[in-house]
Each structure stands twice: as C-alpha cells, then as structure tokens.
Short mmCIF file of N, CA and C in Angstrom, two decimals:
data_model
loop_
_atom_site.label_atom_id
_atom_site.label_comp_id
_atom_site.label_asym_id
_atom_site.label_seq_id
_atom_site.Cartn_x
_atom_site.Cartn_y
_atom_site.Cartn_z
N MET A 1 -3.87 33.84 17.55
CA MET A 1 -2.60 33.19 17.31
C MET A 1 -2.65 32.46 15.97
N HIS A 2 -1.52 32.44 15.35
CA HIS A 2 -1.39 31.78 14.05
C HIS A 2 -0.75 30.41 14.23
N ASP A 3 -1.37 29.38 13.66
CA ASP A 3 -0.85 28.01 13.74
C ASP A 3 0.27 27.84 12.72
N THR A 4 1.47 27.59 13.19
CA THR A 4 2.63 27.46 12.29
C THR A 4 3.03 26.01 12.05
N ARG A 5 2.23 25.07 12.54
CA ARG A 5 2.56 23.66 12.32
C ARG A 5 2.45 23.32 10.83
N THR A 6 3.29 22.45 10.40
CA THR A 6 3.30 22.02 9.01
C THR A 6 2.51 20.72 8.88
N ASP A 7 1.72 20.64 7.83
CA ASP A 7 0.98 19.41 7.57
C ASP A 7 1.94 18.39 6.97
N ILE A 8 2.18 17.32 7.71
CA ILE A 8 3.10 16.30 7.20
C ILE A 8 2.35 15.01 6.84
N SER A 9 1.05 15.13 6.65
CA SER A 9 0.29 13.93 6.31
C SER A 9 0.70 13.44 4.92
N LEU A 10 0.67 12.15 4.78
CA LEU A 10 1.05 11.54 3.51
C LEU A 10 -0.17 11.41 2.62
N LYS A 11 0.00 11.77 1.38
CA LYS A 11 -1.09 11.67 0.42
C LYS A 11 -1.18 10.23 -0.08
N PRO A 12 -2.39 9.71 -0.23
CA PRO A 12 -2.55 8.33 -0.70
C PRO A 12 -1.83 8.06 -2.03
N ARG A 13 -1.88 9.00 -2.95
CA ARG A 13 -1.22 8.78 -4.25
C ARG A 13 0.30 8.68 -4.07
N ASP A 14 0.86 9.50 -3.18
CA ASP A 14 2.30 9.42 -2.91
C ASP A 14 2.66 8.07 -2.28
N LEU A 15 1.81 7.59 -1.39
CA LEU A 15 2.04 6.27 -0.79
C LEU A 15 1.95 5.17 -1.85
N ALA A 16 1.03 5.33 -2.79
CA ALA A 16 0.90 4.34 -3.86
C ALA A 16 2.14 4.33 -4.75
N VAL A 17 2.67 5.51 -5.06
CA VAL A 17 3.89 5.59 -5.87
C VAL A 17 5.07 5.01 -5.09
N ALA A 18 5.17 5.34 -3.81
CA ALA A 18 6.25 4.80 -2.97
C ALA A 18 6.16 3.28 -2.89
N HIS A 19 4.93 2.78 -2.74
CA HIS A 19 4.72 1.33 -2.69
C HIS A 19 5.18 0.69 -4.01
N LEU A 20 4.81 1.30 -5.12
CA LEU A 20 5.21 0.79 -6.44
C LEU A 20 6.73 0.72 -6.56
N LEU A 21 7.40 1.81 -6.22
CA LEU A 21 8.86 1.86 -6.37
C LEU A 21 9.55 0.83 -5.47
N LEU A 22 9.09 0.70 -4.23
CA LEU A 22 9.68 -0.28 -3.33
C LEU A 22 9.37 -1.70 -3.80
N ARG A 23 8.14 -1.90 -4.30
CA ARG A 23 7.76 -3.21 -4.82
C ARG A 23 8.62 -3.59 -6.02
N LEU A 24 8.85 -2.64 -6.93
CA LEU A 24 9.71 -2.91 -8.09
C LEU A 24 11.14 -3.21 -7.66
N LEU A 25 11.64 -2.44 -6.70
CA LEU A 25 13.01 -2.63 -6.21
C LEU A 25 13.21 -4.03 -5.64
N ILE A 26 12.32 -4.45 -4.77
CA ILE A 26 12.47 -5.77 -4.14
C ILE A 26 12.16 -6.88 -5.14
N GLY A 27 11.20 -6.63 -6.04
CA GLY A 27 10.87 -7.63 -7.06
C GLY A 27 12.03 -7.90 -8.00
N VAL A 28 12.67 -6.83 -8.47
CA VAL A 28 13.83 -6.97 -9.35
C VAL A 28 14.95 -7.71 -8.61
N ASN A 29 15.13 -7.38 -7.34
CA ASN A 29 16.17 -8.03 -6.55
C ASN A 29 15.95 -9.54 -6.48
N PHE A 30 14.73 -9.95 -6.13
CA PHE A 30 14.46 -11.38 -6.02
C PHE A 30 14.47 -12.06 -7.39
N PHE A 31 13.95 -11.38 -8.41
CA PHE A 31 13.99 -11.95 -9.76
C PHE A 31 15.43 -12.23 -10.16
N ASN A 32 16.31 -11.26 -9.98
CA ASN A 32 17.71 -11.45 -10.38
C ASN A 32 18.44 -12.47 -9.50
N HIS A 33 18.08 -12.56 -8.23
CA HIS A 33 18.64 -13.64 -7.40
C HIS A 33 18.31 -14.99 -8.04
N GLY A 34 17.04 -15.18 -8.38
CA GLY A 34 16.62 -16.45 -8.97
C GLY A 34 17.18 -16.66 -10.36
N PHE A 35 17.12 -15.61 -11.19
CA PHE A 35 17.55 -15.71 -12.59
C PHE A 35 19.03 -16.06 -12.71
N THR A 36 19.87 -15.43 -11.88
CA THR A 36 21.30 -15.69 -11.97
C THR A 36 21.68 -17.06 -11.40
N ARG A 37 20.85 -17.61 -10.54
CA ARG A 37 21.15 -18.91 -9.93
C ARG A 37 20.53 -20.07 -10.71
N ILE A 38 19.48 -19.80 -11.46
CA ILE A 38 18.73 -20.86 -12.11
C ILE A 38 19.59 -21.63 -13.13
N GLY A 39 20.56 -20.95 -13.72
CA GLY A 39 21.43 -21.60 -14.70
C GLY A 39 22.48 -22.49 -14.07
N ASN A 40 22.68 -22.38 -12.78
CA ASN A 40 23.68 -23.19 -12.09
C ASN A 40 23.16 -23.62 -10.72
N ILE A 41 22.02 -24.26 -10.72
CA ILE A 41 21.43 -24.70 -9.46
C ILE A 41 22.36 -25.67 -8.71
N PRO A 42 22.98 -26.64 -9.40
CA PRO A 42 23.89 -27.53 -8.66
C PRO A 42 25.02 -26.77 -7.94
N GLY A 43 25.57 -25.76 -8.59
CA GLY A 43 26.62 -24.95 -7.95
C GLY A 43 26.10 -24.20 -6.74
N PHE A 44 24.88 -23.65 -6.87
CA PHE A 44 24.26 -22.94 -5.75
C PHE A 44 24.01 -23.90 -4.59
N VAL A 45 23.54 -25.11 -4.92
CA VAL A 45 23.26 -26.11 -3.88
C VAL A 45 24.54 -26.45 -3.13
N GLU A 46 25.62 -26.69 -3.86
CA GLU A 46 26.89 -27.04 -3.21
C GLU A 46 27.41 -25.90 -2.34
N GLU A 47 27.27 -24.67 -2.83
CA GLU A 47 27.70 -23.51 -2.05
C GLU A 47 26.88 -23.38 -0.76
N THR A 48 25.57 -23.63 -0.87
CA THR A 48 24.69 -23.56 0.29
C THR A 48 25.03 -24.65 1.30
N VAL A 49 25.25 -25.86 0.81
CA VAL A 49 25.61 -26.98 1.70
C VAL A 49 26.91 -26.65 2.43
N LYS A 50 27.87 -26.09 1.69
CA LYS A 50 29.16 -25.72 2.30
C LYS A 50 28.96 -24.63 3.37
N THR A 51 28.14 -23.62 3.06
CA THR A 51 27.88 -22.53 4.00
C THR A 51 27.22 -23.04 5.28
N LEU A 52 26.30 -24.00 5.14
CA LEU A 52 25.53 -24.47 6.29
C LEU A 52 26.14 -25.72 6.93
N GLN A 53 27.35 -26.07 6.52
CA GLN A 53 28.03 -27.20 7.13
C GLN A 53 28.24 -26.89 8.62
N GLY A 54 27.92 -27.83 9.45
CA GLY A 54 28.06 -27.62 10.89
C GLY A 54 26.79 -27.10 11.54
N SER A 55 25.75 -26.85 10.73
CA SER A 55 24.48 -26.41 11.32
C SER A 55 23.73 -27.63 11.84
N TYR A 56 22.64 -27.40 12.53
CA TYR A 56 21.85 -28.51 13.05
C TYR A 56 20.87 -29.06 12.02
N PHE A 57 20.90 -28.52 10.79
CA PHE A 57 20.02 -29.01 9.73
C PHE A 57 20.68 -30.18 9.00
N PRO A 58 19.94 -31.26 8.77
CA PRO A 58 20.52 -32.39 8.03
C PRO A 58 20.80 -31.98 6.57
N GLU A 59 21.90 -32.49 6.03
CA GLU A 59 22.31 -32.11 4.68
C GLU A 59 21.23 -32.34 3.62
N PRO A 60 20.47 -33.47 3.65
CA PRO A 60 19.43 -33.65 2.63
C PRO A 60 18.38 -32.53 2.65
N LEU A 61 18.05 -32.04 3.84
CA LEU A 61 17.09 -30.94 3.96
C LEU A 61 17.68 -29.65 3.39
N VAL A 62 18.95 -29.41 3.66
CA VAL A 62 19.64 -28.22 3.12
C VAL A 62 19.65 -28.30 1.60
N ARG A 63 19.98 -29.47 1.05
CA ARG A 63 20.02 -29.65 -0.41
C ARG A 63 18.65 -29.40 -1.04
N LEU A 64 17.61 -29.99 -0.45
CA LEU A 64 16.26 -29.82 -0.99
C LEU A 64 15.87 -28.35 -1.02
N ASN A 65 16.08 -27.67 0.09
CA ASN A 65 15.74 -26.24 0.15
C ASN A 65 16.57 -25.44 -0.84
N ALA A 66 17.85 -25.77 -0.96
CA ALA A 66 18.72 -25.02 -1.87
C ALA A 66 18.29 -25.21 -3.33
N TYR A 67 17.77 -26.38 -3.67
CA TYR A 67 17.25 -26.58 -5.03
C TYR A 67 16.02 -25.71 -5.28
N LEU A 68 15.21 -25.52 -4.26
CA LEU A 68 13.96 -24.77 -4.42
C LEU A 68 14.14 -23.26 -4.38
N VAL A 69 15.14 -22.78 -3.65
CA VAL A 69 15.32 -21.34 -3.44
C VAL A 69 15.37 -20.54 -4.75
N PRO A 70 16.21 -20.90 -5.74
CA PRO A 70 16.26 -20.08 -6.96
C PRO A 70 14.93 -20.04 -7.71
N ILE A 71 14.22 -21.16 -7.71
CA ILE A 71 12.93 -21.22 -8.40
C ILE A 71 11.93 -20.30 -7.70
N ILE A 72 11.88 -20.40 -6.38
CA ILE A 72 10.97 -19.55 -5.60
C ILE A 72 11.33 -18.08 -5.80
N GLU A 73 12.62 -17.75 -5.73
CA GLU A 73 13.05 -16.36 -5.91
C GLU A 73 12.63 -15.82 -7.28
N LEU A 74 12.80 -16.62 -8.31
CA LEU A 74 12.44 -16.19 -9.66
C LEU A 74 10.94 -15.94 -9.77
N VAL A 75 10.15 -16.89 -9.29
CA VAL A 75 8.69 -16.77 -9.40
C VAL A 75 8.16 -15.60 -8.57
N VAL A 76 8.56 -15.50 -7.31
CA VAL A 76 8.04 -14.39 -6.49
C VAL A 76 8.55 -13.05 -7.01
N GLY A 77 9.75 -13.03 -7.55
CA GLY A 77 10.27 -11.79 -8.15
C GLY A 77 9.38 -11.30 -9.27
N ILE A 78 9.00 -12.22 -10.16
CA ILE A 78 8.11 -11.86 -11.28
C ILE A 78 6.76 -11.38 -10.75
N LEU A 79 6.18 -12.12 -9.81
CA LEU A 79 4.87 -11.75 -9.26
C LEU A 79 4.91 -10.39 -8.59
N ILE A 80 5.96 -10.13 -7.82
CA ILE A 80 6.07 -8.85 -7.12
C ILE A 80 6.26 -7.71 -8.11
N ILE A 81 7.10 -7.90 -9.12
CA ILE A 81 7.29 -6.86 -10.15
C ILE A 81 5.96 -6.52 -10.81
N LEU A 82 5.21 -7.54 -11.20
CA LEU A 82 3.94 -7.32 -11.90
C LEU A 82 2.83 -6.83 -10.97
N GLY A 83 2.98 -7.09 -9.69
CA GLY A 83 1.90 -6.77 -8.77
C GLY A 83 0.75 -7.76 -8.96
N LEU A 84 1.11 -9.01 -9.17
CA LEU A 84 0.13 -10.07 -9.39
C LEU A 84 0.19 -11.04 -8.21
N SER A 85 -0.94 -11.26 -7.59
CA SER A 85 -0.98 -12.06 -6.35
C SER A 85 0.05 -11.50 -5.36
N THR A 86 0.08 -10.19 -5.27
CA THR A 86 1.11 -9.49 -4.51
C THR A 86 1.17 -9.93 -3.06
N ARG A 87 0.03 -9.95 -2.40
CA ARG A 87 0.01 -10.29 -0.97
C ARG A 87 0.56 -11.71 -0.75
N ILE A 88 0.13 -12.65 -1.56
CA ILE A 88 0.61 -14.03 -1.43
C ILE A 88 2.10 -14.10 -1.72
N ALA A 89 2.55 -13.40 -2.78
CA ALA A 89 3.97 -13.40 -3.13
C ALA A 89 4.81 -12.82 -2.00
N LEU A 90 4.33 -11.77 -1.36
CA LEU A 90 5.07 -11.16 -0.25
C LEU A 90 5.12 -12.09 0.96
N ILE A 91 4.03 -12.80 1.21
CA ILE A 91 4.00 -13.75 2.33
C ILE A 91 4.95 -14.92 2.06
N VAL A 92 4.91 -15.45 0.83
CA VAL A 92 5.82 -16.55 0.47
C VAL A 92 7.27 -16.09 0.57
N THR A 93 7.55 -14.88 0.10
CA THR A 93 8.91 -14.35 0.17
C THR A 93 9.34 -14.15 1.62
N SER A 94 8.44 -13.69 2.46
CA SER A 94 8.76 -13.54 3.89
C SER A 94 9.06 -14.90 4.52
N ALA A 95 8.27 -15.91 4.16
CA ALA A 95 8.52 -17.26 4.67
C ALA A 95 9.88 -17.77 4.20
N LEU A 96 10.22 -17.48 2.95
CA LEU A 96 11.54 -17.84 2.42
C LEU A 96 12.64 -17.17 3.23
N MET A 97 12.46 -15.88 3.53
CA MET A 97 13.48 -15.15 4.29
C MET A 97 13.61 -15.70 5.71
N ILE A 98 12.50 -16.11 6.31
CA ILE A 98 12.55 -16.72 7.65
C ILE A 98 13.36 -18.02 7.60
N MET A 99 13.09 -18.83 6.56
CA MET A 99 13.82 -20.08 6.40
C MET A 99 15.32 -19.81 6.21
N LEU A 100 15.65 -18.85 5.34
CA LEU A 100 17.05 -18.52 5.11
C LEU A 100 17.71 -17.96 6.37
N MET A 101 16.95 -17.17 7.12
CA MET A 101 17.46 -16.61 8.38
C MET A 101 17.79 -17.74 9.37
N MET A 102 16.92 -18.73 9.43
CA MET A 102 17.19 -19.87 10.32
C MET A 102 18.50 -20.55 9.94
N GLY A 103 18.72 -20.70 8.64
CA GLY A 103 19.94 -21.35 8.19
C GLY A 103 21.19 -20.58 8.54
N VAL A 104 21.23 -19.30 8.17
CA VAL A 104 22.48 -18.54 8.37
C VAL A 104 22.75 -18.24 9.85
N THR A 105 21.70 -18.08 10.64
CA THR A 105 21.95 -17.82 12.06
C THR A 105 22.38 -19.10 12.79
N SER A 106 22.01 -20.26 12.23
CA SER A 106 22.42 -21.52 12.87
C SER A 106 23.93 -21.75 12.74
N VAL A 107 24.56 -21.06 11.79
CA VAL A 107 26.03 -21.16 11.64
C VAL A 107 26.69 -19.81 11.93
N GLN A 108 25.94 -18.93 12.58
CA GLN A 108 26.44 -17.64 13.05
C GLN A 108 27.03 -16.77 11.94
N LYS A 109 26.34 -16.71 10.81
CA LYS A 109 26.74 -15.83 9.71
C LYS A 109 25.95 -14.52 9.87
N TRP A 110 26.36 -13.72 10.84
CA TRP A 110 25.60 -12.54 11.23
C TRP A 110 25.57 -11.47 10.16
N GLU A 111 26.62 -11.35 9.35
CA GLU A 111 26.62 -10.35 8.28
C GLU A 111 25.56 -10.68 7.23
N ILE A 112 25.36 -11.96 6.95
CA ILE A 112 24.30 -12.37 6.02
C ILE A 112 22.94 -12.17 6.69
N ALA A 113 22.85 -12.50 7.96
CA ALA A 113 21.59 -12.34 8.70
C ALA A 113 21.15 -10.88 8.70
N THR A 114 22.11 -9.96 8.77
CA THR A 114 21.77 -8.53 8.77
C THR A 114 21.09 -8.13 7.48
N SER A 115 21.63 -8.56 6.35
CA SER A 115 21.00 -8.20 5.07
C SER A 115 19.64 -8.88 4.94
N GLN A 116 19.51 -10.10 5.45
CA GLN A 116 18.22 -10.78 5.39
C GLN A 116 17.19 -10.08 6.27
N LEU A 117 17.65 -9.52 7.37
CA LEU A 117 16.75 -8.75 8.24
C LEU A 117 16.24 -7.51 7.51
N ILE A 118 17.10 -6.88 6.74
CA ILE A 118 16.68 -5.71 5.95
C ILE A 118 15.63 -6.12 4.92
N TYR A 119 15.85 -7.25 4.24
CA TYR A 119 14.84 -7.77 3.31
C TYR A 119 13.51 -7.97 4.05
N GLY A 120 13.59 -8.54 5.23
CA GLY A 120 12.38 -8.79 6.02
C GLY A 120 11.63 -7.51 6.34
N ILE A 121 12.36 -6.47 6.68
CA ILE A 121 11.73 -5.18 7.00
C ILE A 121 11.05 -4.60 5.76
N VAL A 122 11.72 -4.68 4.62
CA VAL A 122 11.14 -4.18 3.37
C VAL A 122 9.88 -4.98 3.02
N LEU A 123 9.95 -6.29 3.15
CA LEU A 123 8.77 -7.12 2.86
C LEU A 123 7.63 -6.79 3.81
N PHE A 124 7.95 -6.57 5.09
CA PHE A 124 6.93 -6.16 6.07
C PHE A 124 6.28 -4.85 5.65
N ALA A 125 7.09 -3.87 5.25
CA ALA A 125 6.56 -2.57 4.84
C ALA A 125 5.64 -2.71 3.63
N LEU A 126 6.04 -3.53 2.68
CA LEU A 126 5.20 -3.74 1.49
C LEU A 126 3.90 -4.44 1.86
N LEU A 127 3.99 -5.43 2.70
CA LEU A 127 2.79 -6.15 3.12
C LEU A 127 1.85 -5.24 3.90
N ALA A 128 2.42 -4.41 4.76
CA ALA A 128 1.61 -3.49 5.58
C ALA A 128 0.95 -2.40 4.74
N THR A 129 1.49 -2.13 3.56
CA THR A 129 0.94 -1.06 2.71
C THR A 129 0.30 -1.61 1.44
N CYS A 130 -0.11 -2.85 1.46
CA CYS A 130 -0.73 -3.46 0.28
C CYS A 130 -1.98 -2.71 -0.20
N ARG A 131 -2.64 -2.02 0.70
CA ARG A 131 -3.82 -1.26 0.27
C ARG A 131 -3.46 -0.12 -0.68
N PHE A 132 -2.17 0.22 -0.75
CA PHE A 132 -1.70 1.24 -1.68
C PHE A 132 -1.08 0.62 -2.93
N ASN A 133 -1.37 -0.63 -3.20
CA ASN A 133 -0.85 -1.34 -4.36
C ASN A 133 -1.69 -1.00 -5.60
N TRP A 134 -1.84 0.29 -5.85
CA TRP A 134 -2.71 0.77 -6.92
C TRP A 134 -2.17 0.45 -8.30
N PHE A 135 -0.86 0.55 -8.47
CA PHE A 135 -0.24 0.37 -9.78
C PHE A 135 0.20 -1.08 -9.92
N SER A 136 -0.79 -1.95 -10.11
CA SER A 136 -0.52 -3.39 -10.13
C SER A 136 -1.58 -4.11 -10.96
N ILE A 137 -1.23 -5.30 -11.37
CA ILE A 137 -2.22 -6.14 -12.07
C ILE A 137 -3.33 -6.52 -11.10
N ASP A 138 -3.00 -6.75 -9.84
CA ASP A 138 -4.03 -7.05 -8.84
C ASP A 138 -5.11 -5.97 -8.83
N ASN A 139 -4.71 -4.73 -8.81
CA ASN A 139 -5.65 -3.62 -8.76
C ASN A 139 -6.46 -3.55 -10.06
N TRP A 140 -5.79 -3.73 -11.18
CA TRP A 140 -6.48 -3.69 -12.47
C TRP A 140 -7.52 -4.80 -12.54
N LEU A 141 -7.15 -6.01 -12.13
CA LEU A 141 -8.10 -7.12 -12.13
C LEU A 141 -9.24 -6.87 -11.16
N GLY A 142 -8.93 -6.29 -10.01
CA GLY A 142 -9.97 -5.97 -9.03
C GLY A 142 -10.97 -4.97 -9.55
N ARG A 143 -10.47 -3.95 -10.25
CA ARG A 143 -11.36 -2.95 -10.84
C ARG A 143 -12.24 -3.57 -11.91
N LYS A 144 -11.63 -4.39 -12.76
CA LYS A 144 -12.38 -5.05 -13.83
C LYS A 144 -13.47 -5.93 -13.22
N HIS A 145 -13.11 -6.67 -12.18
CA HIS A 145 -14.08 -7.54 -11.51
C HIS A 145 -15.20 -6.72 -10.89
N ARG A 146 -14.85 -5.60 -10.25
CA ARG A 146 -15.88 -4.74 -9.64
C ARG A 146 -16.80 -4.17 -10.71
N ARG A 147 -16.23 -3.75 -11.87
CA ARG A 147 -17.05 -3.22 -12.96
C ARG A 147 -18.00 -4.28 -13.48
N ASP A 148 -17.47 -5.50 -13.70
CA ASP A 148 -18.30 -6.60 -14.20
C ASP A 148 -19.40 -6.93 -13.21
N THR A 149 -19.08 -6.95 -11.93
CA THR A 149 -20.06 -7.26 -10.89
C THR A 149 -21.15 -6.19 -10.85
N VAL A 150 -20.75 -4.93 -10.92
CA VAL A 150 -21.73 -3.83 -10.93
C VAL A 150 -22.62 -3.94 -12.15
N SER A 151 -22.03 -4.25 -13.30
CA SER A 151 -22.79 -4.38 -14.54
C SER A 151 -23.80 -5.53 -14.42
N GLU A 152 -23.38 -6.66 -13.88
CA GLU A 152 -24.28 -7.80 -13.70
C GLU A 152 -25.41 -7.44 -12.74
N ARG A 153 -25.09 -6.73 -11.67
CA ARG A 153 -26.12 -6.34 -10.71
C ARG A 153 -27.11 -5.37 -11.34
N SER A 154 -26.61 -4.47 -12.18
CA SER A 154 -27.50 -3.53 -12.88
C SER A 154 -28.45 -4.29 -13.77
N ASP A 155 -27.94 -5.31 -14.48
CA ASP A 155 -28.79 -6.13 -15.34
C ASP A 155 -29.84 -6.85 -14.52
N GLU A 156 -29.45 -7.34 -13.33
CA GLU A 156 -30.40 -8.03 -12.46
C GLU A 156 -31.50 -7.07 -12.00
N VAL A 157 -31.12 -5.86 -11.65
CA VAL A 157 -32.09 -4.86 -11.20
C VAL A 157 -33.05 -4.54 -12.33
N LEU A 158 -32.52 -4.35 -13.54
CA LEU A 158 -33.38 -4.04 -14.68
C LEU A 158 -34.33 -5.19 -14.97
N SER A 159 -33.85 -6.43 -14.95
CA SER A 159 -34.72 -7.57 -15.24
C SER A 159 -35.78 -7.71 -14.14
N TYR A 160 -35.45 -7.37 -12.90
CA TYR A 160 -36.41 -7.43 -11.81
C TYR A 160 -37.51 -6.39 -12.03
N ARG A 161 -37.10 -5.20 -12.48
CA ARG A 161 -38.08 -4.14 -12.75
C ARG A 161 -39.02 -4.53 -13.88
N ASP A 162 -38.48 -5.25 -14.87
CA ASP A 162 -39.31 -5.68 -16.00
C ASP A 162 -40.40 -6.64 -15.56
N ARG A 163 -40.13 -7.40 -14.52
CA ARG A 163 -41.12 -8.37 -14.02
C ARG A 163 -42.25 -7.67 -13.27
N SER A 164 -42.02 -6.48 -12.79
CA SER A 164 -43.03 -5.80 -11.98
C SER A 164 -44.14 -5.26 -12.82
#
C-alpha cells in the first residue's frame, strides 16, 4: 500500500519567519499606540477617566495608569520590534493588556474587551514561540555571548594543557 498522507510538519525556519512577522506586526501596533498618544498624554488621561467613569476603580488610580500606558506602549513596542528583551517585553505587554482588560470589562465595554482579547492571544502565541525568535537582537547577542564563552573556554583549555 502507498501512504498518501501529506507531511504538514512545520519547518523551524518557517516558524522563525512567522514569529518575526507577527512580532513586527504587534510591535509596530504598540509603538504607534504609544507614539500617537505621547504628544497628548493629558488628553488621553481625560479620555480614559471618562471611559472608566462608573467603574469600581478610584479616579486617581485610573489617572496614574493612564499616564503610564502611552510610555509603556512606546517602550515595549520598540523592544518587540527590535527583538530586544523580547520575553520580558511580551510579559510586560501581557500584564498591560490584563490591566486594560480589567478596566474596560468593569464598565462593560465588551467591544473593546474583544480587541484586547485578540491582543492577548497574539501575545500568548509570541511568548509560546519565543524559541523561534531567531531574527532578533536577543538571538544575535546570545550567539555573540556563546561565541565569546566558547572562545574563553578554549583559552582556558589551552592554558591548562600548557601547565601539564
């Protein structure tokens, strides 16, 4: 009998390219969220306070978080685009999304919660596939560090042999 099944296994390089493209997509999104808000943080804060009016969160806490959101979005966006401290940036971004989800669901803004849930799923996928973060500064630095470490160990082995 002839096996007619198709091999649908994913190639590591394809997963690395997919990870890169998704990482760039979400990174650009968060960067632009932060970049467009950073010039008018007071306006963003007032809009956020208005949106969360009637929630169980005290207004000073809403204001504080709203001041921080654009800065965090800008920084994590840059880190995710570059692939620098990627895992930490994805975790911080996920924590940000959880915080934002708490806010919008407390005032029953389900349409906003839906888009935030999609962000959460994308962040989860990126975090789960970090081992395929080949096209990143993290990977480049890791390779350089591994090369330097191997070189140092080779020098140690050679100096040990000289003592014998």
